[in-house]
PDB file of C-alpha atoms in Angstrom:
ATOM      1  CA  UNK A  12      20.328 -83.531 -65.662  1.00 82.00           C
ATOM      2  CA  UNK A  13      18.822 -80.713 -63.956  1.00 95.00           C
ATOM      3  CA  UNK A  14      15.556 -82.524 -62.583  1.00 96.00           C
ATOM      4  CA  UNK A  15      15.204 -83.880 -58.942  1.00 97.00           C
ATOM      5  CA  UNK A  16      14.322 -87.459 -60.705  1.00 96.00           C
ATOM      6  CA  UNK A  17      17.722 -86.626 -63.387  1.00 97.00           C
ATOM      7  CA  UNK A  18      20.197 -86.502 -60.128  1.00 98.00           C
ATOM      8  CA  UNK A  19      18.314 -88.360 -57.135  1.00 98.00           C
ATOM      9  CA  UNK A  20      16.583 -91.834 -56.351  1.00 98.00           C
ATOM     10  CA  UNK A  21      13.468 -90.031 -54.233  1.00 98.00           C
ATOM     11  CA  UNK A  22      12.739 -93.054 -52.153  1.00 98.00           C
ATOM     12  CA  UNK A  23      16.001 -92.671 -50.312  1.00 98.00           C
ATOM     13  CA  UNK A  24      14.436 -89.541 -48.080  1.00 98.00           C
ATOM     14  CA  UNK A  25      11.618 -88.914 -46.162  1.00 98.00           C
ATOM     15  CA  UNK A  26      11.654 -85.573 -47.775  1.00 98.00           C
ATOM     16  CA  UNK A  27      10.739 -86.071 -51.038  1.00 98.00           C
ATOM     17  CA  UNK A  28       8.544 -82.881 -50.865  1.00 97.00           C
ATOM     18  CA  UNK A  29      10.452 -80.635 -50.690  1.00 98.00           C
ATOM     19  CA  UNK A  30      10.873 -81.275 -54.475  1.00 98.00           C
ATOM     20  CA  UNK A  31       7.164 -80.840 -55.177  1.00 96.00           C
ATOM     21  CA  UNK A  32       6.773 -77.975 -57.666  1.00 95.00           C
ATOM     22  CA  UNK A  33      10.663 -77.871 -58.191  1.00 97.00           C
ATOM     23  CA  UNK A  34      11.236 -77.686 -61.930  1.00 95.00           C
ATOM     24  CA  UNK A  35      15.002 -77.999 -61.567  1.00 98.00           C
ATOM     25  CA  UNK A  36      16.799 -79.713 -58.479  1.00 98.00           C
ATOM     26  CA  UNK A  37      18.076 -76.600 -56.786  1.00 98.00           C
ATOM     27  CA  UNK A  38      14.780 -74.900 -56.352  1.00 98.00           C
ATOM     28  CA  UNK A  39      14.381 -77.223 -53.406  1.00 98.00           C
ATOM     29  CA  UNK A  40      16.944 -75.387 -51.738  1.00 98.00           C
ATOM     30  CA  UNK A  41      14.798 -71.938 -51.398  1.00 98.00           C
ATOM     31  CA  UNK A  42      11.965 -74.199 -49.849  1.00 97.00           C
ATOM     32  CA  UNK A  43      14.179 -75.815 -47.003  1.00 98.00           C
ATOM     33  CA  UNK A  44      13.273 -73.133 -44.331  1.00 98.00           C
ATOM     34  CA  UNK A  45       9.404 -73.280 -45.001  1.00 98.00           C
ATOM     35  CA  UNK A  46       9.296 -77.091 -45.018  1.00 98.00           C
ATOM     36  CA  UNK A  47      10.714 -77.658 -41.518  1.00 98.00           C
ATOM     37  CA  UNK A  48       8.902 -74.337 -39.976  1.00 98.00           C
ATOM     38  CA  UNK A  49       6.079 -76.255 -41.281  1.00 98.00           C
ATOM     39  CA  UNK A  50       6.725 -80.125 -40.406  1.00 97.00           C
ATOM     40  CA  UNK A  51       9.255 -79.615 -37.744  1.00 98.00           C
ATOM     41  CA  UNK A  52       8.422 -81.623 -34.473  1.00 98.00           C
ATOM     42  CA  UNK A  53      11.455 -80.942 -31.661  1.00 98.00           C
ATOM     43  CA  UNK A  54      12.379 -84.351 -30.182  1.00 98.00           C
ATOM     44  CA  UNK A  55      15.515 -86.216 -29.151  1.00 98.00           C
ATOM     45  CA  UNK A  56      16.087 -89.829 -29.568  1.00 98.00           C
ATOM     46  CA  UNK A  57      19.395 -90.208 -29.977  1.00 97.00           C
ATOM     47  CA  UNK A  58      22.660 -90.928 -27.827  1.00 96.00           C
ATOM     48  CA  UNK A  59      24.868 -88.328 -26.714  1.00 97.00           C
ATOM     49  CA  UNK A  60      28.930 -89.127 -25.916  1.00 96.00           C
ATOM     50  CA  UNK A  61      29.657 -86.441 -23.705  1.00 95.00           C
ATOM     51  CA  UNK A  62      28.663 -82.423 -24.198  1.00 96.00           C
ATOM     52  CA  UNK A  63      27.044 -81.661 -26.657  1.00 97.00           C
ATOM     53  CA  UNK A  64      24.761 -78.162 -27.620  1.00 98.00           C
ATOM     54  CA  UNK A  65      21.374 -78.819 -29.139  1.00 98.00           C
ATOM     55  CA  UNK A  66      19.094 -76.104 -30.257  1.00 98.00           C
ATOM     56  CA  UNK A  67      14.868 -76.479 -29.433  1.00 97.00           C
ATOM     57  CA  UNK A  68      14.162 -76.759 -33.091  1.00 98.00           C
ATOM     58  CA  UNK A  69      15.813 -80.030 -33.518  1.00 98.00           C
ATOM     59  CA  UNK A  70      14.349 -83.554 -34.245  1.00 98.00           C
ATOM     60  CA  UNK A  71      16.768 -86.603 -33.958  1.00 98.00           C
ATOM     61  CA  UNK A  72      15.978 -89.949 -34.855  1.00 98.00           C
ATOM     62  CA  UNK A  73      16.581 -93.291 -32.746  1.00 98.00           C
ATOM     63  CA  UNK A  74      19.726 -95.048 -33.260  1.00 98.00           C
ATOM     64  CA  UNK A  75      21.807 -91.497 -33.757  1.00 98.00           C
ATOM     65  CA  UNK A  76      25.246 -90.694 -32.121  1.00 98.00           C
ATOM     66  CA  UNK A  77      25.803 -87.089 -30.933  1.00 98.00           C
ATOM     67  CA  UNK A  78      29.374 -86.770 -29.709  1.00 98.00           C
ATOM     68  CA  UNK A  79      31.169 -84.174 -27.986  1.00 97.00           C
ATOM     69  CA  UNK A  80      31.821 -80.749 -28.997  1.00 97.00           C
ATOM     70  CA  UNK A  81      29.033 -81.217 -31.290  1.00 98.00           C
ATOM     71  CA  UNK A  82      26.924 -77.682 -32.191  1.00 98.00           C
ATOM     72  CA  UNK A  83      23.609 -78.274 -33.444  1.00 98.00           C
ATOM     73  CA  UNK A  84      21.876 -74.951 -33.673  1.00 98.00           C
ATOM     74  CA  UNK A  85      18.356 -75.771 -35.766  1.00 97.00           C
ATOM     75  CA  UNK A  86      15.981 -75.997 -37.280  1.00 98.00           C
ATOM     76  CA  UNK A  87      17.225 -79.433 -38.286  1.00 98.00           C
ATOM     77  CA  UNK A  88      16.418 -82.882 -38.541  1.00 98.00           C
ATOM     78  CA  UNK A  89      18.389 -85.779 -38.240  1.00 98.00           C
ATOM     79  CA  UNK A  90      17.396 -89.275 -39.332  1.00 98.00           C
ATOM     80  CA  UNK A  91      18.058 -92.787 -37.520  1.00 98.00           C
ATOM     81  CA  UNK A  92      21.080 -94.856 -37.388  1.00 98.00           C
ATOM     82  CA  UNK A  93      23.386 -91.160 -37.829  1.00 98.00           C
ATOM     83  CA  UNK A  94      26.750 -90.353 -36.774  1.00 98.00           C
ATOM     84  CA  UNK A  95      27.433 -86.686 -35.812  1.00 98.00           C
ATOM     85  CA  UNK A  96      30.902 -86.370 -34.649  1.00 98.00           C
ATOM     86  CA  UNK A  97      33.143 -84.544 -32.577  1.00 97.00           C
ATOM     87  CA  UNK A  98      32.752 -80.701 -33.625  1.00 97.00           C
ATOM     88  CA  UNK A  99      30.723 -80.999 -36.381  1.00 98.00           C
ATOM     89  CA  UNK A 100      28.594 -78.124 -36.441  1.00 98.00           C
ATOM     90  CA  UNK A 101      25.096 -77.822 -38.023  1.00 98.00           C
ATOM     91  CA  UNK A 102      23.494 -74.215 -38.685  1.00 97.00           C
ATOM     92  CA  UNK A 103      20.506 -73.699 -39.447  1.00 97.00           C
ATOM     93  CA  UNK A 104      17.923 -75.382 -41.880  1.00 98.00           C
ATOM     94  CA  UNK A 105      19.723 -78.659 -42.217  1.00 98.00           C
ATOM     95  CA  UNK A 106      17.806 -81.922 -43.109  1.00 98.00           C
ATOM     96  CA  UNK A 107      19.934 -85.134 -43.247  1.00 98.00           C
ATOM     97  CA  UNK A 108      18.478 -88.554 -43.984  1.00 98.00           C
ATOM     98  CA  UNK A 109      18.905 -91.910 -42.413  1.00 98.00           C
ATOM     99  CA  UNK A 110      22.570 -93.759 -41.743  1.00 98.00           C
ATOM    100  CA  UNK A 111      24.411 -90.355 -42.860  1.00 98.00           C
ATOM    101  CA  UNK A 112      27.954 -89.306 -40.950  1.00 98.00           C
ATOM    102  CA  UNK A 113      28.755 -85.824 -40.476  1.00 98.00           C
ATOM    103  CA  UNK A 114      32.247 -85.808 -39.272  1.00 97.00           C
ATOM    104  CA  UNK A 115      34.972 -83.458 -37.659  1.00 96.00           C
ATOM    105  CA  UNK A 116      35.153 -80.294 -37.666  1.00 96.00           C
ATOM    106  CA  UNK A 117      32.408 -80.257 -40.711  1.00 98.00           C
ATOM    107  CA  UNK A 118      30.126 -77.498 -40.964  1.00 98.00           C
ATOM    108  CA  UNK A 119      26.098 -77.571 -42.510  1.00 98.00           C
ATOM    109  CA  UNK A 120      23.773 -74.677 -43.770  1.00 98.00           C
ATOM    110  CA  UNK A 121      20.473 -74.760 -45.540  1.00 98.00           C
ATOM    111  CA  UNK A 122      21.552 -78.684 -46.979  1.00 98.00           C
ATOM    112  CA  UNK A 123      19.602 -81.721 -47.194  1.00 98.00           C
ATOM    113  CA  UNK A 124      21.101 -84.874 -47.273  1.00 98.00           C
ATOM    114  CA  UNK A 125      19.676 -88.293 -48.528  1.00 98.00           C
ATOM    115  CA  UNK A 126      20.184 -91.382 -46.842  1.00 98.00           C
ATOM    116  CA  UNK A 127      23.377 -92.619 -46.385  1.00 98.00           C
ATOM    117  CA  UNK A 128      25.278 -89.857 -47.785  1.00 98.00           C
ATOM    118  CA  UNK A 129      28.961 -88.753 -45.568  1.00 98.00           C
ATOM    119  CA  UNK A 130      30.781 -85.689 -45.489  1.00 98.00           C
ATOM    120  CA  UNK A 131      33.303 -87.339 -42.522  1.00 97.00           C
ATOM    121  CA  UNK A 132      36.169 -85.293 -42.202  1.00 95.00           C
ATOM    122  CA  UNK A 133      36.665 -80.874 -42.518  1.00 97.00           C
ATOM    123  CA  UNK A 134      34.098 -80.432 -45.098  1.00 98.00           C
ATOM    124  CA  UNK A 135      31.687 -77.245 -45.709  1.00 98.00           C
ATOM    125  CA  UNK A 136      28.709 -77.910 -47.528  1.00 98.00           C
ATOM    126  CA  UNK A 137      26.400 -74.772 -47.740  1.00 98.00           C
ATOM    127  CA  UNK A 138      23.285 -74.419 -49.782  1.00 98.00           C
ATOM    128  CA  UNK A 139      23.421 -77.868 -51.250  1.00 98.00           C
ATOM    129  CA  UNK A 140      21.874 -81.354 -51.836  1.00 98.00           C
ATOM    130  CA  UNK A 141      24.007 -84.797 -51.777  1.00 98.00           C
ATOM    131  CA  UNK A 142      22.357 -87.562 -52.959  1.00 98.00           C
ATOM    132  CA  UNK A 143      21.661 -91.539 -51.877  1.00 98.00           C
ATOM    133  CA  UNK A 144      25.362 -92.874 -50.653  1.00 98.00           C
ATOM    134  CA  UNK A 145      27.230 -89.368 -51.828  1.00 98.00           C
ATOM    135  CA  UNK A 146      30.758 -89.229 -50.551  1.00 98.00           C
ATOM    136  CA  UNK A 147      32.994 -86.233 -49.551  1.00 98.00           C
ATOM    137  CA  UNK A 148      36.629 -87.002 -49.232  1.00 98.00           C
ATOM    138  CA  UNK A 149      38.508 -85.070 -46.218  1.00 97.00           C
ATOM    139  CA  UNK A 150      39.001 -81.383 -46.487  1.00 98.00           C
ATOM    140  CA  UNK A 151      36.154 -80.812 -49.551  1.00 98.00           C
ATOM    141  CA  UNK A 152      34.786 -77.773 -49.347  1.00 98.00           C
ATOM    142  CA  UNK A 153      31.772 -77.023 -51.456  1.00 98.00           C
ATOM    143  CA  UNK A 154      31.772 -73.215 -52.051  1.00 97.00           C
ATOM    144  CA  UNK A 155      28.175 -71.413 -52.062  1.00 97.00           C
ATOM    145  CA  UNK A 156      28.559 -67.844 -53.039  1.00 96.00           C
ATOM    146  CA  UNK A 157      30.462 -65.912 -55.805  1.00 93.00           C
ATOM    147  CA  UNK A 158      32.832 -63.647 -55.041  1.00 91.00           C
ATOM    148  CA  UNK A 159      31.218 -61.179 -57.529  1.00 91.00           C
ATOM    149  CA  UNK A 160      27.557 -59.631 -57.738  1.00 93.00           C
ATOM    150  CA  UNK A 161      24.927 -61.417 -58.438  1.00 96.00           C
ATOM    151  CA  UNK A 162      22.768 -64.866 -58.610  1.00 97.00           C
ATOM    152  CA  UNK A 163      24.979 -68.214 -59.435  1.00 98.00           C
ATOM    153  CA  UNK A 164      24.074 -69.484 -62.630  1.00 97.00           C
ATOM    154  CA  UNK A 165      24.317 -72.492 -64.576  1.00 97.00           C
ATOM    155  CA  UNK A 166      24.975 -73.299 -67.840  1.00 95.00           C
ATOM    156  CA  UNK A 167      21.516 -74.453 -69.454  1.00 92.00           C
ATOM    157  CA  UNK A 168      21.471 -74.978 -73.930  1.00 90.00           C
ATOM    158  CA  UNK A 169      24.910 -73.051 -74.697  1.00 91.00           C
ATOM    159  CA  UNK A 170      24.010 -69.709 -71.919  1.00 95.00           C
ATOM    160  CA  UNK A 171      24.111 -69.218 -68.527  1.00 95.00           C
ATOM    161  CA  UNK A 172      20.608 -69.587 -66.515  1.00 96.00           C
ATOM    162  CA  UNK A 173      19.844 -67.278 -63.528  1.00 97.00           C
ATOM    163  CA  UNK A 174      18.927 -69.761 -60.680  1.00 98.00           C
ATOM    164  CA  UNK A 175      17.282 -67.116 -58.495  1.00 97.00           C
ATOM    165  CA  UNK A 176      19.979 -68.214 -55.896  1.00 98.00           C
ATOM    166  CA  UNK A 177      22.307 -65.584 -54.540  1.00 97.00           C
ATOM    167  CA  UNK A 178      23.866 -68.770 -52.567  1.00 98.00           C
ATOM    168  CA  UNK A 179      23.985 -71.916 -54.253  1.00 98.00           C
ATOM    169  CA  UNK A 180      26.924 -74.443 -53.464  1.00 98.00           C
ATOM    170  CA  UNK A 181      26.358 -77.978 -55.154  1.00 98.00           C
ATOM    171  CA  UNK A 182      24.132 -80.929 -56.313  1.00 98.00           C
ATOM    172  CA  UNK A 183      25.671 -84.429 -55.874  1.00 98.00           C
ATOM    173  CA  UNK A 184      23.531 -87.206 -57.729  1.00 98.00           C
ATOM    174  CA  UNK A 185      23.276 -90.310 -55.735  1.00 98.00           C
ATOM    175  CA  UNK A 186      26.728 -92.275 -55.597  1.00 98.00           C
ATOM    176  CA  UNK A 187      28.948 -89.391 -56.393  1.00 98.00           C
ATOM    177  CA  UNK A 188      32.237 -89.259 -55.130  1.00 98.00           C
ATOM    178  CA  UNK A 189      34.386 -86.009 -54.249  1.00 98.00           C
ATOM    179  CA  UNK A 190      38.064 -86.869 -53.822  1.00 97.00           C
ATOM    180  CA  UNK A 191      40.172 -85.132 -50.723  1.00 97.00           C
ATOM    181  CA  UNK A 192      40.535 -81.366 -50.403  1.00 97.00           C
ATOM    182  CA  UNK A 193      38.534 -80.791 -53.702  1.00 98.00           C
ATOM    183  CA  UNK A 194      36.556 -77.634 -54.096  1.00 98.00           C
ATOM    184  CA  UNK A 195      33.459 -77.393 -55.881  1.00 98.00           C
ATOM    185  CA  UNK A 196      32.807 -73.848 -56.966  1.00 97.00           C
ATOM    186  CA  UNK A 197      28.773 -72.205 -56.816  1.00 98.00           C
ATOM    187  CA  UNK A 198      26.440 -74.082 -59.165  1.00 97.00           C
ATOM    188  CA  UNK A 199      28.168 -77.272 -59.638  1.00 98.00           C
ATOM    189  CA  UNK A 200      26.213 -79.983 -60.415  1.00 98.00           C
ATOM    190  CA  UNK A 201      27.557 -84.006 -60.414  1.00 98.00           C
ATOM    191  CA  UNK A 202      25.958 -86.337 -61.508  1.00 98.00           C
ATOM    192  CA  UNK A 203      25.515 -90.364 -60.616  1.00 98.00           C
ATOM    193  CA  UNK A 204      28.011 -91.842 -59.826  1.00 98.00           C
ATOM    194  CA  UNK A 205      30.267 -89.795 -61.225  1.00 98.00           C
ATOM    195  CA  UNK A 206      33.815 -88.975 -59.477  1.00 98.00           C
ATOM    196  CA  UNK A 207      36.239 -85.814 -58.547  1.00 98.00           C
ATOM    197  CA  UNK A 208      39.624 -86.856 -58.664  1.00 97.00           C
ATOM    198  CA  UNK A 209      40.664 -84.869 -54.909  1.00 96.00           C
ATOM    199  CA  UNK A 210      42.599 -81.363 -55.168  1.00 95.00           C
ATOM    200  CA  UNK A 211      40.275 -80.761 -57.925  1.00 96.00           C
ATOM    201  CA  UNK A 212      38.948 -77.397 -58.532  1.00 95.00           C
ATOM    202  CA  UNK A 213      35.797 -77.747 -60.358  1.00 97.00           C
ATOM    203  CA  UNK A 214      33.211 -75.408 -61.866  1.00 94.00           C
ATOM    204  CA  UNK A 215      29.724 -76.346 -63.689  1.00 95.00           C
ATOM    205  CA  UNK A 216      28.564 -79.554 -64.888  1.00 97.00           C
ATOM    206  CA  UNK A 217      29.723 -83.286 -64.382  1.00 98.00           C
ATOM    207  CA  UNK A 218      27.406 -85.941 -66.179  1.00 97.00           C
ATOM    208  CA  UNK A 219      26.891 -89.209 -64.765  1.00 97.00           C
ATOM    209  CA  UNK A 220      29.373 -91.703 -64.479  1.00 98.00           C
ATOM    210  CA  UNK A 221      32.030 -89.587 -65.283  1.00 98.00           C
ATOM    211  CA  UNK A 222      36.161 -89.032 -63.760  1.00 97.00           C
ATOM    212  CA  UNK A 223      37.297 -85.706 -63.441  1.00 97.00           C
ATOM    213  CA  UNK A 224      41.019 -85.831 -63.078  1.00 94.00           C
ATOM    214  CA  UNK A 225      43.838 -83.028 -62.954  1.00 87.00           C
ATOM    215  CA  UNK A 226      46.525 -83.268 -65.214  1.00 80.00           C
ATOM    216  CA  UNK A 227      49.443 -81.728 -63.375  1.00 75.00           C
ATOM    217  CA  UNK A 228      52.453 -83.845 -63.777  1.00 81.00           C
ATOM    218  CA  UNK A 229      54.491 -85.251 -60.413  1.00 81.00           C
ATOM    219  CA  UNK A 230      58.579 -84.536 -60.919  1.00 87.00           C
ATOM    220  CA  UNK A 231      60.535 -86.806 -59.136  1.00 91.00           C
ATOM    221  CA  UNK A 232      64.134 -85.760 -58.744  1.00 89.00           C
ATOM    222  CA  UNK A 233      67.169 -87.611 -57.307  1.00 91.00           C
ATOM    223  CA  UNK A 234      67.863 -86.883 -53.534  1.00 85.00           C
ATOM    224  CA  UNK A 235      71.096 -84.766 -52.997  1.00 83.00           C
ATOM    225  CA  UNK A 236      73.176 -83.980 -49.787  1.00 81.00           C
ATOM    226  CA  UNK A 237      72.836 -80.235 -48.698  1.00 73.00           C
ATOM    227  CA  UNK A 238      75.246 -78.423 -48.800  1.00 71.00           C
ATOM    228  CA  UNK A 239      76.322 -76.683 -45.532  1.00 68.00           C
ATOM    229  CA  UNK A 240      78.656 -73.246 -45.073  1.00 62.00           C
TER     230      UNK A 240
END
């Protein structure tokens, strides 16, 4: 569950090495800033729809749509065939694959995702990886810090495992799903295909192929006339 092969198909980036030496899946994420200072080649081959800012340490691929209001600050690199729309903001040390769609109003730190994956509509996603085709419903926010002291951890035989990560937001297997205005908490980790039922507030481990749901009952009451003084 916990290795890069357990959670993602590799052939579906261009940045497979980033895993190289990564015993578990999140280690790539303390290796993001090294491998673009190292491969990082600025150039811009997409299409821009209106203003747009666009940092020097940026690559974009051919085929990609930059629209307006856009903030792309770099290092980053964007693959072919993209969608970054109106407001979406990238910080720093962002990798995303081919045919991805980074929406409105979303906002990108120190993530890499895989081909295809979309996080279209007021979604956060800090320190993290989504996999092949991972989905974010609007409003998910994946949360990459704890609010106490300390490294995140994840639960690993029964105890908690230091992850050497003071920030550490998610890992989304290929084909997950994340359900609107969900929030995953530091250190989750979903696996394939698996699903998050939206307004879900979830914390540690989701195997593969799984539904998380909540269980918080709807009341339906019969419609009365207010009364008026």
């Amino acid at each position: 569950m916990f290795k890069p092969a357990d959670l993602f198909d590799l052939s579906q980036t261009e940045h497979a090495k980033i895993f190289d030496g990564c015993a578990y899946s999140w280690d790539a994420l303390k290796q993001i800033e090294s491998y673009l200072a190292a491969i990082l080649k600025p150039e811009l081959r997409n299409q821009c729809e209106g203003r747009a800012y666009i940092g020097d340490k940026v690559y974009i691929g051919e085929g990609t749509v930059v629209e307006d209001g856009v903030m792309i600050r770099g290092p980053a690199i964007i693959g072919r065939n993209c969608q970054i729309r109106h407001n979406a903001y990238l910080r720093e040390n962002v990798i995303i694959g081919d045919g991805c769609v980074v929406g409105n109003s979303s906002e990108l730190k120190n993530s890499l995702l895989f081909n295809g994956a979309q996080v279209p509509h007021f979604n956060y996603i800090g320190d993290s990886i989504l996999g092949h085709k991972a989905h974010l419903g609007a409003g998910v926010k994946i949360s990459n810090i704890k609010l106490m002291p300390g490294n995140v951890t994840v639960e690993m035989n029964g105890a908690p495992h230091d992850t050497g990560l003071r920030k550490f937001g998610a890992l989304l297997g290929d084909g997950a799903e994340v359900g609107c205005n969900a929030v995953l908490n530091p250190g989750s980790i979903i696996g394939r295909g698996a699903i998050i039922y939206p307004n879900v507030f979830w914390r540690g481990i989701l195997a593969a192929n799984l539904i998380a749901k909540n269980k918080s009952e709807i009341e339906v009451v019969t419609k009365r006339p207010r009364e008026t003084a």
